[in-house]
Coordinates of C-alpha atoms in Angstrom, one line a residue:
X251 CA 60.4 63.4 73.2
X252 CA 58.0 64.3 76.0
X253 CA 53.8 65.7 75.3
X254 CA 55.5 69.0 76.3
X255 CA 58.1 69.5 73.3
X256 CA 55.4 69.5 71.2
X257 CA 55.2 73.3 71.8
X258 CA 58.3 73.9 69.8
X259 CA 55.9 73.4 66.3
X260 CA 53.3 76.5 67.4
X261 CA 57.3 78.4 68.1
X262 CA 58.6 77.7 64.3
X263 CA 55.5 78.5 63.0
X264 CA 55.6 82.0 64.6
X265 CA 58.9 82.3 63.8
X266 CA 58.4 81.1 60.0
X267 CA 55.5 83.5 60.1
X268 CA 58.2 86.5 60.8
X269 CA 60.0 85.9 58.3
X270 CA 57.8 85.4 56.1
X271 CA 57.0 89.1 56.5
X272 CA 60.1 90.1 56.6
X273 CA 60.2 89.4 52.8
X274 CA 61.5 85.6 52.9
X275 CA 60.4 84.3 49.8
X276 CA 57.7 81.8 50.1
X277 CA 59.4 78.3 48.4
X278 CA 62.2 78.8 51.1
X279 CA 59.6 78.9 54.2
X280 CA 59.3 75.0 54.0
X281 CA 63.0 74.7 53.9
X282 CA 63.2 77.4 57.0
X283 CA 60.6 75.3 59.1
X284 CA 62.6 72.0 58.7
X285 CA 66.2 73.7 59.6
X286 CA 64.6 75.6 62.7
X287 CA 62.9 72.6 63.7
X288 CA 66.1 70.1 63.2
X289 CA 68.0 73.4 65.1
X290 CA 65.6 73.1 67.8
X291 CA 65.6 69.5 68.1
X292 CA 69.2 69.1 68.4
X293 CA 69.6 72.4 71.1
X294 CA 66.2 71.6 73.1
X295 CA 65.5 67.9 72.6
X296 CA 68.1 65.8 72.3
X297 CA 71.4 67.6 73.1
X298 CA 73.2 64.1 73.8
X299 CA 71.7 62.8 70.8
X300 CA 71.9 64.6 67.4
X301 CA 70.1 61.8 65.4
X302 CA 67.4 62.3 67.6
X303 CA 67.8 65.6 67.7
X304 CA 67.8 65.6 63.4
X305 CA 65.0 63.1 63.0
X306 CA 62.9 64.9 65.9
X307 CA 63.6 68.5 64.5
X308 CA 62.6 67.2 60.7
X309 CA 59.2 66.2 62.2
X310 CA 58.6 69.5 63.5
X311 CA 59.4 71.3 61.2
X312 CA 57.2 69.6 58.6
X313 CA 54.4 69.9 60.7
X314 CA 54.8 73.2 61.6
X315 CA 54.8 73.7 57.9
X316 CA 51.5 71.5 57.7
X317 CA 50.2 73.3 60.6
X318 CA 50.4 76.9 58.8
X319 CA 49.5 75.8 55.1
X320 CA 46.6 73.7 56.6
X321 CA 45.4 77.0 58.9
X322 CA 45.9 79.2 56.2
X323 CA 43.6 77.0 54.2
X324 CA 40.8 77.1 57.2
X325 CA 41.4 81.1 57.1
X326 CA 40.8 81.7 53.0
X327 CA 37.7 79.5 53.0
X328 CA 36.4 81.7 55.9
X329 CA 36.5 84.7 53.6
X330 CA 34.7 83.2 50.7

């Protein structure tokens, strides 16, 4: 995994963020993030390799879950 596939994470979040307001409910985000990022860690990552690809993806997609649940903390303490 190179510096650059690091962009997939800001990519699930977005996406995770769309469904989200399509009316996904909100326990099964975490579980979307992790499936989208093992989907695109096996398609983008490591095609030749889907363990890689699998333990790559689950990375991403729990940070892309930290990454929103820790922004969305920043944003609500904002507004107090």
């Amino acid at each position: 995994m190179e510096i650059s596939d690091v962009v997939l994470i800001p990519v699930i979040v977005g996406l995770v963020d769309a469904l989200k307001s399509y009316g996904v409910e909100k326990r099964w985000l975490p579980v979307v993030s992790v499936l989208l990022g093992v989907g695109g860690g096996v398609l983008y990552l490591f095609p030749e390799d889907w363990k890689l690809g699998v333990l790559g993806g689950v990375i991403m997609g729990l940070s892309a879950g930290g990454l929103y649940s820790g922004g969305k903390v920043v944003v609500q303490r904002g507004k107090e």
